[in-house]
Backbone as CSV, one residue per row, in Angstrom:
resi,resn,N_x,N_y,N_z,CA_x,CA_y,CA_z,C_x,C_y,C_z
1,UNK,1.866,-31.640,3.076,2.912,-30.908,1.911,3.460,-30.022,2.680
2,UNK,4.487,-29.071,2.066,4.953,-28.219,2.641,5.647,-27.088,1.552
3,UNK,5.210,-25.672,1.571,5.718,-24.995,0.678,6.288,-24.065,1.184
4,UNK,7.864,-23.605,0.919,8.537,-22.451,1.524,8.882,-21.568,0.220
5,UNK,9.067,-20.262,0.936,8.982,-19.087,0.031,10.455,-18.401,0.649
6,UNK,11.446,-18.070,-0.440,12.415,-17.344,-0.257,12.643,-16.047,-1.158
7,UNK,12.806,-15.082,-0.284,13.355,-14.061,-1.156,14.706,-13.875,-1.927
8,UNK,14.785,-13.543,-2.998,16.569,-13.463,-3.464,16.804,-12.138,-2.943
9,UNK,18.076,-12.465,-2.634,19.350,-11.592,-2.281,18.969,-9.799,-3.127
10,UNK,19.396,-9.194,-2.653,19.073,-7.382,-2.691,19.654,-7.119,-4.542
11,UNK,20.151,-7.857,-5.016,21.319,-7.843,-6.116,20.733,-8.316,-7.280
12,UNK,19.506,-9.513,-6.860,18.916,-10.350,-7.484,17.483,-9.623,-7.633
13,UNK,16.836,-8.900,-6.779,15.755,-8.528,-6.524,14.916,-8.129,-7.626
14,UNK,15.563,-7.256,-8.654,14.658,-6.468,-9.971,14.679,-7.757,-11.063
15,UNK,15.029,-8.979,-10.656,15.359,-10.078,-11.846,14.388,-11.246,-11.255
16,UNK,14.316,-11.642,-9.912,14.015,-12.863,-9.416,12.764,-12.267,-8.360
17,UNK,11.533,-12.899,-8.677,10.358,-12.336,-7.567,10.913,-13.242,-6.293
18,UNK,11.114,-14.327,-6.144,11.168,-15.310,-5.075,11.360,-16.721,-5.712
19,UNK,11.783,-17.494,-4.728,12.234,-19.150,-5.106,10.971,-19.381,-4.084
20,UNK,10.439,-20.506,-4.730,9.933,-21.946,-3.382,10.379,-23.222,-3.967
21,UNK,9.965,-23.454,-2.641,10.367,-25.605,-2.562,9.362,-26.290,-1.954
22,UNK,8.671,-27.261,-2.631,7.918,-27.747,-2.711,8.330,-29.611,-1.837
23,UNK,7.709,-29.689,-1.179,8.489,-31.236,-0.268,7.091,-32.041,0.096
24,UNK,6.636,-33.043,-0.622,5.942,-33.656,-0.210,5.676,-35.379,-0.325
25,UNK,5.069,-35.696,0.168,5.360,-37.174,0.033,3.611,-37.714,-0.666
26,UNK,2.894,-36.607,-0.891,1.503,-36.833,-1.013,1.426,-36.616,-2.700
27,UNK,0.286,-37.796,-3.154,0.448,-37.748,-4.330,-0.439,-36.223,-4.901
28,UNK,0.119,-35.523,-5.869,-0.280,-34.119,-6.365,-1.488,-34.236,-7.806
29,UNK,-2.246,-33.401,-7.938,-2.997,-32.956,-8.784,-3.726,-31.919,-8.621
30,UNK,-2.976,-30.745,-8.917,-3.322,-29.235,-9.253,-3.693,-28.724,-10.226
31,UNK,-4.116,-28.051,-10.365,-4.853,-27.210,-11.602,-3.794,-25.661,-11.631
32,UNK,-3.456,-25.494,-12.558,-2.454,-24.317,-12.694,-2.956,-23.558,-13.950
33,UNK,-2.417,-22.011,-13.460,-2.971,-21.062,-14.529,-1.761,-20.455,-15.477
34,UNK,-1.844,-19.813,-16.382,-0.873,-18.873,-17.069,-0.396,-17.666,-15.670
35,UNK,0.834,-17.797,-15.735,1.429,-16.792,-14.400,1.636,-15.486,-14.674
36,UNK,2.565,-15.362,-16.380,3.141,-14.142,-16.697,4.338,-14.560,-16.330
37,UNK,4.821,-15.425,-15.342,6.393,-15.488,-15.224,7.029,-16.881,-15.453
38,UNK,8.176,-16.665,-16.298,9.310,-17.757,-16.641,9.340,-18.356,-15.403
39,UNK,9.833,-19.674,-15.670,10.389,-20.313,-13.953,11.607,-21.226,-14.856
40,UNK,12.550,-21.369,-13.677,13.356,-22.443,-13.967,12.947,-23.547,-12.584
41,UNK,12.725,-24.719,-12.711,12.272,-25.853,-11.886,13.429,-27.184,-11.976
42,UNK,13.704,-27.592,-10.685,14.894,-28.564,-10.482,13.924,-29.731,-9.374
43,UNK,13.857,-30.450,-10.500,13.271,-31.793,-9.417,14.521,-32.569,-9.370
44,UNK,14.299,-32.290,-7.400,15.265,-33.322,-6.846,14.882,-34.637,-6.496
45,UNK,13.944,-34.873,-6.782,12.971,-36.621,-6.710,12.000,-36.467,-7.847
46,UNK,11.045,-36.795,-7.331,10.001,-36.745,-8.819,9.717,-36.255,-9.509
47,UNK,9.584,-35.989,-10.869,8.796,-34.776,-11.178,7.445,-34.939,-11.893
48,UNK,7.302,-33.444,-12.362,5.973,-33.437,-12.488,5.464,-33.369,-13.649
49,UNK,4.376,-34.342,-14.087,3.545,-34.659,-15.577,2.687,-33.409,-15.582
50,UNK,2.521,-33.132,-16.862,1.469,-31.968,-17.613,0.905,-33.014,-18.002
51,UNK,-0.531,-33.351,-18.064,-1.485,-34.254,-19.151,-1.821,-33.504,-20.437
52,UNK,-1.919,-31.948,-20.263,-2.297,-31.066,-21.281,-1.210,-31.019,-22.171
53,UNK,0.225,-31.339,-21.703,1.555,-31.677,-23.177,1.887,-32.935,-22.899
54,UNK,1.091,-33.830,-22.432,1.462,-35.453,-22.327,3.011,-35.662,-22.499
55,UNK,3.322,-35.060,-21.104,5.135,-34.338,-21.332,5.223,-34.745,-19.526
56,UNK,6.118,-35.324,-19.183,7.230,-35.206,-18.112,8.321,-34.160,-17.773
57,UNK,7.879,-33.287,-17.109,9.103,-32.433,-17.169,10.391,-32.757,-16.528
58,UNK,11.554,-32.399,-16.884,12.695,-32.834,-16.744,12.975,-32.416,-15.326
59,UNK,14.806,-33.203,-15.226,14.761,-32.998,-13.655,15.610,-31.375,-14.001
60,UNK,15.459,-30.726,-14.771,15.972,-29.209,-14.708,15.094,-28.821,-15.738
61,UNK,14.296,-27.986,-15.543,13.094,-27.460,-16.576,12.995,-26.035,-16.756
62,UNK,13.098,-25.575,-18.235,12.804,-24.035,-17.781,11.583,-24.088,-18.223
63,UNK,10.593,-23.406,-17.660,8.776,-23.393,-17.989,8.806,-21.708,-18.630
64,UNK,8.729,-21.414,-19.784,8.145,-20.385,-20.583,6.611,-20.133,-20.004
65,UNK,6.487,-18.547,-20.747,4.827,-18.127,-20.555,4.674,-18.966,-21.400
66,UNK,2.930,-19.759,-20.952,1.811,-20.248,-21.840,0.417,-19.436,-21.312
67,UNK,-0.501,-19.860,-22.304,-1.730,-19.576,-22.716,-2.627,-20.227,-22.263
68,UNK,-2.682,-21.040,-21.312,-3.430,-22.019,-21.022,-3.289,-22.807,-19.591
69,UNK,-4.524,-23.199,-19.395,-4.293,-23.837,-17.950,-3.645,-25.316,-18.464
70,UNK,-3.353,-25.779,-16.911,-2.466,-26.924,-17.168,-3.131,-27.580,-15.301
71,UNK,-2.767,-29.180,-15.816,-2.475,-29.607,-14.398,-1.033,-29.877,-14.244
72,UNK,-0.461,-29.845,-13.096,0.366,-30.807,-12.518,0.290,-32.017,-11.630
73,UNK,0.731,-32.602,-12.163,0.524,-34.410,-11.801,1.665,-35.153,-11.066
74,UNK,1.872,-35.465,-9.812,3.176,-36.419,-9.520,2.490,-37.206,-8.203
75,UNK,3.368,-38.641,-8.549,3.326,-39.467,-7.684,3.787,-39.641,-6.599
76,UNK,4.537,-38.568,-5.795,4.508,-38.389,-4.314,6.147,-37.976,-4.498
77,UNK,6.590,-37.977,-3.092,7.914,-37.725,-2.824,8.696,-36.923,-3.987
78,UNK,8.293,-35.415,-3.914,8.431,-34.383,-4.433,9.446,-33.720,-3.353
79,UNK,10.456,-33.445,-3.925,11.518,-31.952,-3.667,11.716,-31.229,-4.453
80,UNK,11.316,-30.103,-5.107,11.238,-29.242,-6.395,11.636,-27.999,-5.838
81,UNK,12.567,-27.364,-6.620,13.164,-25.703,-6.588,12.395,-24.853,-6.972
82,UNK,11.833,-23.536,-7.292,11.196,-23.541,-8.404,11.870,-21.948,-8.155
83,UNK,12.767,-21.119,-9.304,12.845,-19.443,-9.238,12.004,-19.156,-10.406
84,UNK,11.322,-18.264,-9.496,10.379,-17.498,-10.588,10.776,-15.987,-10.740
85,UNK,10.882,-15.769,-12.349,11.338,-14.741,-12.801,10.504,-13.702,-12.733
86,UNK,10.906,-12.347,-13.173,10.002,-11.162,-13.425,9.755,-11.562,-14.914
87,UNK,8.741,-11.036,-15.147,8.393,-11.523,-16.640,9.148,-10.966,-17.832
88,UNK,10.125,-10.059,-17.636,10.872,-9.934,-18.899,12.820,-10.253,-18.349
89,UNK,12.749,-10.852,-17.263,13.887,-11.042,-16.660,14.726,-12.186,-17.133
90,UNK,14.273,-13.206,-17.800,15.016,-14.605,-18.097,16.006,-14.762,-19.186
91,UNK,15.591,-13.207,-19.931,16.194,-13.327,-21.225,17.494,-12.741,-20.898
92,UNK,17.598,-12.202,-19.530,19.168,-11.584,-19.464,19.812,-12.473,-19.161
93,UNK,19.620,-13.672,-19.008,20.639,-14.996,-18.448,20.790,-16.056,-19.797
94,UNK,20.116,-16.013,-21.265,19.656,-16.750,-21.922,20.561,-16.136,-23.205
95,UNK,21.009,-16.835,-24.106,21.777,-16.410,-25.093,20.747,-16.349,-26.526
96,UNK,19.589,-17.690,-26.550,18.254,-17.479,-27.223,16.938,-17.023,-26.704
97,UNK,16.413,-16.713,-28.038,15.438,-15.985,-27.647,13.988,-17.056,-26.881
98,UNK,13.710,-16.088,-25.590,12.678,-17.136,-24.793,11.504,-16.961,-25.313
99,UNK,11.215,-16.368,-26.379,10.193,-17.032,-27.086,10.027,-18.355,-27.887
100,UNK,11.478,-19.121,-27.343,11.679,-20.396,-27.725,11.054,-20.982,-26.784
101,UNK,10.422,-20.555,-25.377,10.132,-21.307,-24.405,8.524,-21.164,-24.571
102,UNK,7.755,-20.858,-25.219,6.616,-20.033,-25.305,5.820,-21.402,-25.466
103,UNK,5.024,-21.758,-24.316,4.044,-22.943,-24.539,5.020,-24.431,-24.146
104,UNK,6.128,-23.849,-23.807,6.911,-25.226,-23.888,7.671,-25.202,-21.854
105,UNK,7.738,-26.810,-21.861,8.682,-27.192,-20.861,9.996,-27.526,-21.330
106,UNK,10.378,-26.901,-21.391,12.263,-27.270,-21.730,13.179,-28.029,-21.055
107,UNK,13.797,-29.158,-21.574,14.821,-29.445,-20.931,15.933,-28.791,-20.954
108,UNK,16.549,-28.095,-19.736,17.258,-27.207,-19.735,18.551,-27.756,-20.325
109,UNK,18.994,-28.916,-19.922,20.340,-29.726,-20.482,20.392,-29.867,-21.801
110,UNK,18.934,-29.728,-22.780,19.059,-29.826,-24.140,19.717,-28.478,-24.326
111,UNK,19.902,-27.241,-23.990,20.423,-26.483,-24.669,21.748,-26.107,-25.043
112,UNK,22.258,-27.032,-24.354,23.955,-27.480,-24.569,24.788,-26.010,-24.280
113,UNK,24.345,-25.662,-22.880,25.059,-24.421,-22.413,25.168,-25.432,-21.528
114,UNK,27.147,-25.198,-20.843,27.832,-26.234,-20.000,27.906,-25.591,-19.149
115,UNK,27.497,-24.222,-18.799,27.614,-23.549,-17.550,26.412,-23.962,-16.896
116,UNK,25.445,-23.744,-17.706,23.892,-24.431,-17.215,23.606,-25.661,-16.723
117,UNK,24.494,-26.455,-16.868,24.493,-27.980,-17.049,25.020,-27.670,-15.749
118,UNK,26.063,-27.459,-15.510,26.815,-27.496,-14.025,26.341,-26.730,-13.289
119,UNK,25.482,-25.826,-13.150,24.701,-25.354,-12.356,23.513,-26.426,-12.082
120,UNK,22.873,-27.017,-13.225,21.527,-27.912,-12.808,22.524,-29.210,-11.778
121,UNK,23.512,-29.656,-12.472,23.809,-31.056,-11.690,24.085,-30.404,-10.357
122,UNK,24.837,-29.591,-9.847,25.450,-28.994,-8.508,24.074,-28.731,-7.915
123,UNK,22.747,-28.477,-8.043,21.686,-28.415,-7.751,20.782,-29.263,-7.472
124,UNK,21.141,-30.105,-7.947,20.870,-31.503,-8.134,21.041,-33.194,-7.129
125,UNK,22.424,-32.312,-6.649,22.836,-33.283,-5.987,23.267,-32.723,-4.813
126,UNK,23.356,-31.360,-4.491,23.909,-30.742,-3.141,22.573,-31.377,-2.333
127,UNK,23.066,-31.580,-0.942,22.616,-32.292,0.019,21.181,-31.077,0.525
128,UNK,21.119,-30.333,0.522,20.626,-29.523,1.221,19.509,-28.358,0.198
129,UNK,18.405,-28.322,0.401,18.031,-27.473,-0.671,18.422,-25.947,-0.529
130,UNK,18.601,-25.271,0.870,18.767,-23.990,0.745,20.167,-24.055,0.762
131,UNK,20.850,-24.819,0.799,22.382,-24.802,0.025,22.052,-24.417,-1.586
132,UNK,21.373,-24.977,-2.473,21.165,-25.312,-3.764,20.698,-24.106,-4.154
133,UNK,19.758,-23.282,-3.450,19.497,-21.727,-3.635,20.875,-20.811,-3.828
134,UNK,21.404,-21.355,-3.009,22.761,-20.160,-2.863,23.480,-20.659,-3.930
135,UNK,23.720,-21.724,-4.670,24.299,-22.162,-5.638,23.557,-21.088,-6.800
136,UNK,22.243,-21.614,-6.605,21.831,-20.683,-7.932,22.031,-19.400,-7.697
137,UNK,21.750,-18.906,-6.652,22.033,-16.873,-6.589,23.412,-16.594,-7.300
138,UNK,24.543,-17.960,-6.743,25.738,-17.226,-7.206,25.938,-17.464,-8.673
139,UNK,25.493,-18.470,-9.383,25.137,-18.433,-10.665,24.765,-17.690,-11.210
140,UNK,23.293,-16.783,-10.843,22.898,-15.858,-11.766,23.477,-14.235,-11.687
141,UNK,24.314,-14.057,-10.439,24.863,-13.474,-9.857,26.077,-12.675,-11.149
142,UNK,26.727,-14.205,-11.505,27.332,-14.300,-12.469,27.282,-13.894,-13.964
143,UNK,25.881,-14.698,-14.005,25.270,-14.512,-15.656,25.100,-13.027,-15.924
144,UNK,24.323,-12.948,-14.799,24.035,-11.111,-15.508,24.938,-10.244,-15.299
145,UNK,26.230,-10.333,-14.514,27.629,-9.397,-14.754,27.942,-9.670,-16.401
146,UNK,27.411,-10.357,-16.940,27.783,-10.584,-18.695,26.808,-9.978,-19.685
147,UNK,25.875,-10.132,-19.135,24.442,-9.370,-20.197,24.190,-7.954,-20.274
148,UNK,23.344,-7.476,-21.290,23.271,-6.316,-21.629,21.729,-6.229,-21.103
149,UNK,21.218,-5.210,-20.326,20.266,-5.137,-19.540,19.571,-3.774,-20.230
150,UNK,20.069,-3.042,-21.109,19.314,-1.848,-21.480,17.674,-2.159,-21.899
151,UNK,17.598,-3.187,-22.891,16.188,-3.437,-22.878,15.203,-4.428,-21.676
152,UNK,16.019,-4.736,-20.783,15.274,-5.138,-19.855,14.699,-3.458,-19.093
153,UNK,15.211,-2.510,-19.071,15.043,-1.336,-18.201,13.922,-0.912,-19.073
154,UNK,14.056,-0.580,-20.494,12.880,-0.546,-21.370,11.642,-0.926,-21.246
155,UNK,11.685,-2.541,-21.290,10.231,-3.577,-20.769,9.965,-3.180,-19.954
156,UNK,10.864,-3.254,-18.617,10.144,-2.881,-17.692,9.399,-1.963,-16.985
157,UNK,9.533,-0.559,-17.594,8.613,0.230,-17.517,7.254,0.570,-17.997
158,UNK,7.552,-0.336,-18.997,6.091,0.035,-19.691,5.332,-1.479,-19.344
159,UNK,5.795,-2.626,-18.596,5.746,-3.911,-17.716,4.775,-2.826,-16.308
160,UNK,5.335,-1.779,-16.118,5.051,-1.357,-14.380,3.937,-0.866,-14.906
161,UNK,3.515,0.094,-16.192,2.560,0.582,-16.663,1.265,-0.242,-16.885
162,UNK,1.725,-1.461,-17.432,0.691,-2.721,-17.687,0.017,-2.471,-16.453
163,UNK,0.472,-3.038,-15.572,0.154,-3.862,-14.054,-0.737,-2.587,-13.291
164,UNK,-0.265,-1.566,-13.387,-0.869,-0.495,-12.968,-2.314,-0.163,-13.118
165,UNK,-2.057,-0.007,-14.903,-3.245,-0.148,-15.797,-3.727,-1.186,-16.906
166,UNK,-4.640,-1.725,-16.358,-4.476,-3.059,-17.981,-5.201,-2.474,-18.876
167,UNK,-5.722,-1.527,-19.357,-6.169,-1.161,-20.395,-5.128,-0.224,-21.195
168,UNK,-4.151,-0.071,-20.585,-2.976,0.796,-21.137,-2.776,-0.252,-23.114
169,UNK,-2.530,0.746,-23.854,-2.472,0.322,-25.495,-1.096,-0.036,-25.430
170,UNK,-1.015,-0.594,-26.946,0.530,-1.282,-27.021,1.254,0.267,-27.457
171,UNK,0.691,0.648,-28.464,1.285,2.042,-28.521,1.692,2.773,-27.276
172,UNK,0.915,3.109,-26.198,1.407,3.725,-25.086,2.574,3.104,-24.285
173,UNK,2.571,1.553,-24.635,3.637,1.078,-23.748,4.630,1.485,-24.534
174,UNK,4.360,1.363,-25.825,5.520,1.405,-26.568,6.547,3.295,-26.397
175,UNK,5.523,3.701,-26.336,6.104,5.094,-25.996,6.569,5.484,-24.528
176,UNK,6.186,4.668,-23.531,7.170,4.545,-22.626,8.684,3.992,-22.172
177,UNK,8.513,2.529,-23.588,9.750,2.226,-23.746,10.608,2.913,-24.789
178,UNK,9.975,4.541,-25.166,10.695,5.380,-26.292,11.208,4.550,-27.451
179,UNK,10.130,3.541,-27.935,10.571,3.060,-29.120,9.424,3.100,-30.036
180,UNK,9.523,2.738,-31.289,8.128,2.307,-32.157,6.994,1.308,-31.961
181,UNK,6.321,1.260,-32.131,5.449,0.175,-32.065,6.362,-1.195,-32.750
182,UNK,6.755,-1.122,-33.887,7.029,-2.228,-33.894,8.371,-2.707,-33.598
183,UNK,9.246,-1.424,-33.344,10.122,-1.755,-32.204,10.290,-2.251,-30.806
184,UNK,8.901,-2.226,-30.325,8.622,-2.397,-29.187,8.085,-3.974,-29.226
185,UNK,7.620,-4.176,-30.104,7.118,-5.502,-30.423,7.889,-6.390,-30.620
186,UNK,9.104,-6.113,-31.151,9.807,-7.360,-31.213,10.818,-7.109,-29.865
187,UNK,11.207,-5.953,-29.323,11.867,-6.166,-28.200,10.918,-6.956,-27.030
188,UNK,9.946,-6.421,-26.834,9.129,-7.055,-26.316,8.842,-8.458,-25.916
189,UNK,8.517,-9.294,-27.283,8.695,-10.643,-27.328,9.900,-11.473,-27.429
190,UNK,11.093,-10.753,-27.497,11.931,-11.139,-27.385,12.911,-11.267,-25.944
191,UNK,12.127,-10.423,-24.942,12.109,-10.236,-23.352,11.330,-11.021,-22.721
192,UNK,9.872,-10.943,-23.263,9.156,-11.355,-22.345,8.896,-13.121,-22.686
193,UNK,8.887,-13.309,-24.171,8.719,-14.566,-24.585,6.998,-14.677,-24.850
194,UNK,6.488,-13.739,-25.339,5.357,-13.725,-25.596,4.468,-11.980,-26.319
195,UNK,3.762,-11.779,-27.158,3.566,-10.753,-27.661,3.042,-10.011,-27.078
196,UNK,3.138,-8.720,-26.831,2.574,-7.554,-26.102,0.776,-7.670,-25.491
197,UNK,0.010,-7.711,-26.489,-1.547,-7.822,-26.818,-1.571,-9.592,-25.957
198,UNK,-0.951,-10.025,-26.001,-1.481,-11.356,-25.778,-0.917,-11.749,-24.241
199,UNK,0.026,-10.844,-23.678,0.718,-11.053,-22.492,-0.410,-9.815,-21.677
200,UNK,-0.756,-9.050,-22.404,-1.694,-7.809,-21.312,-2.885,-8.526,-20.978
201,UNK,-3.275,-10.172,-22.126,-4.575,-10.382,-21.453,-4.341,-11.459,-20.314
202,UNK,-3.105,-11.806,-20.286,-2.671,-13.172,-19.325,-2.544,-11.554,-18.108
203,UNK,-1.723,-10.931,-17.759,-1.855,-9.508,-16.955,-3.346,-9.442,-16.567
204,UNK,-3.940,-9.328,-17.076,-5.362,-8.964,-16.499,-6.059,-9.957,-16.213
205,UNK,-5.913,-11.191,-16.699,-6.658,-12.389,-15.801,-6.186,-12.405,-14.343
206,UNK,-4.442,-12.376,-14.642,-3.981,-12.294,-13.316,-4.435,-11.450,-11.831
207,UNK,-4.682,-9.786,-12.633,-5.212,-8.999,-11.773,-6.721,-9.524,-11.120
208,UNK,-7.080,-9.890,-11.997,-8.894,-10.722,-11.607,-8.582,-11.034,-10.486
209,UNK,-7.987,-12.493,-10.659,-7.703,-13.296,-9.417,-7.450,-12.722,-8.308
210,UNK,-6.135,-11.654,-8.273,-5.868,-10.756,-7.186,-7.114,-9.950,-6.469
211,UNK,-8.437,-9.717,-7.512,-9.587,-9.174,-6.852,-9.663,-10.007,-5.892
212,UNK,-10.680,-11.036,-6.738,-11.193,-12.396,-6.035,-10.309,-12.871,-5.013
213,UNK,-9.217,-13.035,-4.588,-8.103,-13.184,-3.703,-9.058,-12.137,-2.588
214,UNK,-8.955,-10.913,-3.057,-8.527,-10.116,-1.927,-10.440,-9.791,-1.523
215,UNK,-11.725,-10.678,-1.823,-12.788,-10.846,-1.769,-13.892,-10.137,-2.369
216,UNK,-13.272,-9.939,-3.429,-14.075,-9.099,-4.652,-14.903,-10.086,-5.312
217,UNK,-16.880,-9.882,-5.315,-17.173,-10.622,-5.553,-18.292,-10.324,-6.858
218,UNK,-17.523,-8.875,-6.917,-18.598,-8.194,-8.408,-18.165,-8.253,-9.244
219,UNK,-18.721,-9.110,-10.199,-17.858,-9.682,-11.423,-18.019,-8.286,-12.866
220,UNK,-19.088,-7.315,-12.560,-18.879,-6.388,-13.441,-18.225,-5.462,-12.759
221,UNK,-17.642,-5.087,-11.739,-16.553,-4.472,-11.121,-15.687,-4.561,-11.835
222,UNK,-15.146,-6.044,-11.331,-13.794,-6.505,-11.503,-13.750,-6.444,-13.003
223,UNK,-14.758,-6.605,-13.969,-14.852,-6.393,-15.269,-13.799,-5.320,-15.554
224,UNK,-14.727,-3.897,-15.064,-13.969,-3.000,-15.381,-12.865,-2.009,-14.706
225,UNK,-12.405,-2.700,-13.457,-10.978,-2.722,-12.807,-10.018,-3.130,-13.749
226,UNK,-10.591,-3.815,-14.414,-9.134,-4.738,-15.229,-9.240,-4.759,-16.511
227,UNK,-10.155,-3.754,-17.227,-9.909,-3.339,-18.434,-10.345,-4.233,-19.291
228,UNK,-11.472,-4.931,-18.660,-12.643,-5.759,-19.904,-13.591,-5.025,-20.371
229,UNK,-13.661,-5.477,-21.823,-14.914,-4.937,-22.032,-16.282,-4.768,-21.447
230,UNK,-16.454,-5.840,-20.834,-18.094,-5.547,-19.999,-17.550,-7.348,-19.222
231,UNK,-18.647,-7.275,-18.068,-18.773,-8.752,-18.093,-18.985,-9.842,-18.259
232,UNK,-19.037,-9.932,-19.448,-19.433,-11.536,-20.267,-18.017,-11.544,-21.045
233,UNK,-17.015,-10.448,-21.667,-15.694,-10.277,-21.712,-14.850,-11.011,-20.552
234,UNK,-15.150,-10.546,-19.488,-14.314,-10.873,-18.270,-14.622,-12.367,-18.061
235,UNK,-15.676,-13.160,-18.034,-16.077,-14.168,-18.306,-15.471,-15.159,-19.180
236,UNK,-15.187,-14.947,-20.552,-14.859,-15.882,-21.564,-13.395,-15.745,-21.115
237,UNK,-12.675,-14.583,-20.992,-11.323,-14.615,-20.806,-10.723,-15.402,-19.570
238,UNK,-11.550,-15.413,-18.555,-11.541,-16.648,-17.203,-11.847,-17.966,-17.796
239,UNK,-12.983,-18.226,-18.759,-12.661,-19.462,-19.202,-11.459,-19.981,-19.985
240,UNK,-10.986,-19.201,-20.424,-9.858,-19.469,-21.493,-8.654,-19.675,-20.511
241,UNK,-8.471,-18.950,-19.360,-7.525,-18.972,-18.988,-7.439,-20.151,-17.988
242,UNK,-8.813,-19.972,-17.185,-8.722,-21.368,-16.080,-9.232,-22.531,-16.204
243,UNK,-10.232,-22.690,-17.532,-10.834,-23.695,-17.833,-12.533,-23.095,-17.089
244,UNK,-12.717,-22.339,-16.645,-14.189,-22.482,-15.741,-14.788,-20.796,-15.538
245,UNK,-15.548,-20.696,-15.138,-15.933,-19.207,-15.107,-15.977,-18.874,-13.539
246,UNK,-15.765,-17.763,-13.649,-15.423,-16.820,-12.336,-15.887,-17.568,-10.641
247,UNK,-17.594,-17.972,-11.205,-18.438,-18.482,-9.900,-18.241,-19.784,-10.124
248,UNK,-17.664,-20.682,-11.497,-17.285,-22.197,-10.679,-15.995,-22.075,-10.155
249,UNK,-14.765,-21.056,-10.370,-13.613,-20.817,-9.764,-13.659,-20.787,-8.343
250,UNK,-14.455,-19.968,-7.805,-14.358,-19.306,-6.793,-15.111,-20.920,-5.843
251,UNK,-15.917,-21.785,-6.657,-16.370,-22.746,-5.612,-15.355,-23.810,-5.777
252,UNK,-14.522,-24.263,-6.429,-13.396,-25.410,-7.073,-12.075,-24.971,-6.403
253,UNK,-11.520,-23.536,-5.926,-10.293,-23.458,-5.819,-10.007,-21.869,-5.280
254,UNK,-8.993,-22.349,-4.444,-9.072,-20.791,-3.361,-8.358,-20.187,-4.535
255,UNK,-8.633,-19.201,-4.695,-7.880,-18.259,-5.449,-7.032,-17.272,-5.308
256,UNK,-5.722,-17.462,-6.422,-4.523,-16.413,-5.942,-3.823,-16.066,-6.926
257,UNK,-3.833,-15.164,-7.170,-2.718,-14.620,-8.339,-1.212,-14.237,-8.112
258,UNK,-0.659,-15.144,-8.955,0.719,-15.610,-8.815,1.638,-13.862,-8.919
259,UNK,0.739,-13.346,-10.096,1.520,-12.151,-10.686,1.472,-11.259,-9.508
260,UNK,0.187,-10.799,-9.056,-0.049,-9.365,-8.652,0.292,-9.888,-7.194
261,UNK,0.125,-11.186,-6.074,0.139,-11.213,-4.599,1.327,-11.442,-4.442
262,UNK,1.894,-11.425,-3.210,3.438,-11.349,-2.769,2.993,-12.731,-1.714
263,UNK,3.786,-13.872,-1.709,4.013,-14.783,-0.663,4.536,-14.747,0.871
264,UNK,5.020,-13.085,0.811,5.689,-12.531,1.946,5.036,-11.955,2.482
């Protein structure tokens, strides 16, 4: 199995965290967690099956925010390209609310967007996967010139503070965005696809993974650092988002935070 990561070009770096390409002939059965970042997924050969949703991903899939752990399975012969967005960035390229993607694996062809369909056709049929990423970048750059990103900046400021301080309140996040709480919750939900309080829980869980990834085994200390009420609260939330306790997670899986760690 081989996974390669690629940086977006400079113009897209505020919107795209990275691209990754998976190539394998092996069968896959991997547990995944809520990562807090929407994704575009292009399956150039075999597709992933998600048993928790009882669905096989479409060849071109939009994966939104999720609040549960899930397995990805395949029968081998995989070449998959994934575009990982920043939490609030995918809303800049779609004309429908990204909340429509919540806990869903959406067939991108079903949206009826002719330009998006043409992109998917090109990416799935071009000979080389690196050329496919170039096609994606060209399309995204063109799409971004057609959209308004004012709310993108507002939500981005609140997210940056949330990542720094997981205990920040929704009221303080709204103040950073220069909005009332009610306005902020609406704007955040439309941009991120998840309500601020729920997204804060996902971010807090991802930060706990990052601390464990870097060798921290003090669960009480992790709970304090991530803004949990206490160690018991941290354990409950870990079980909610991973299916197991932190101690069990450390035994069964290499810990990695998709939201806080960088593949580079």
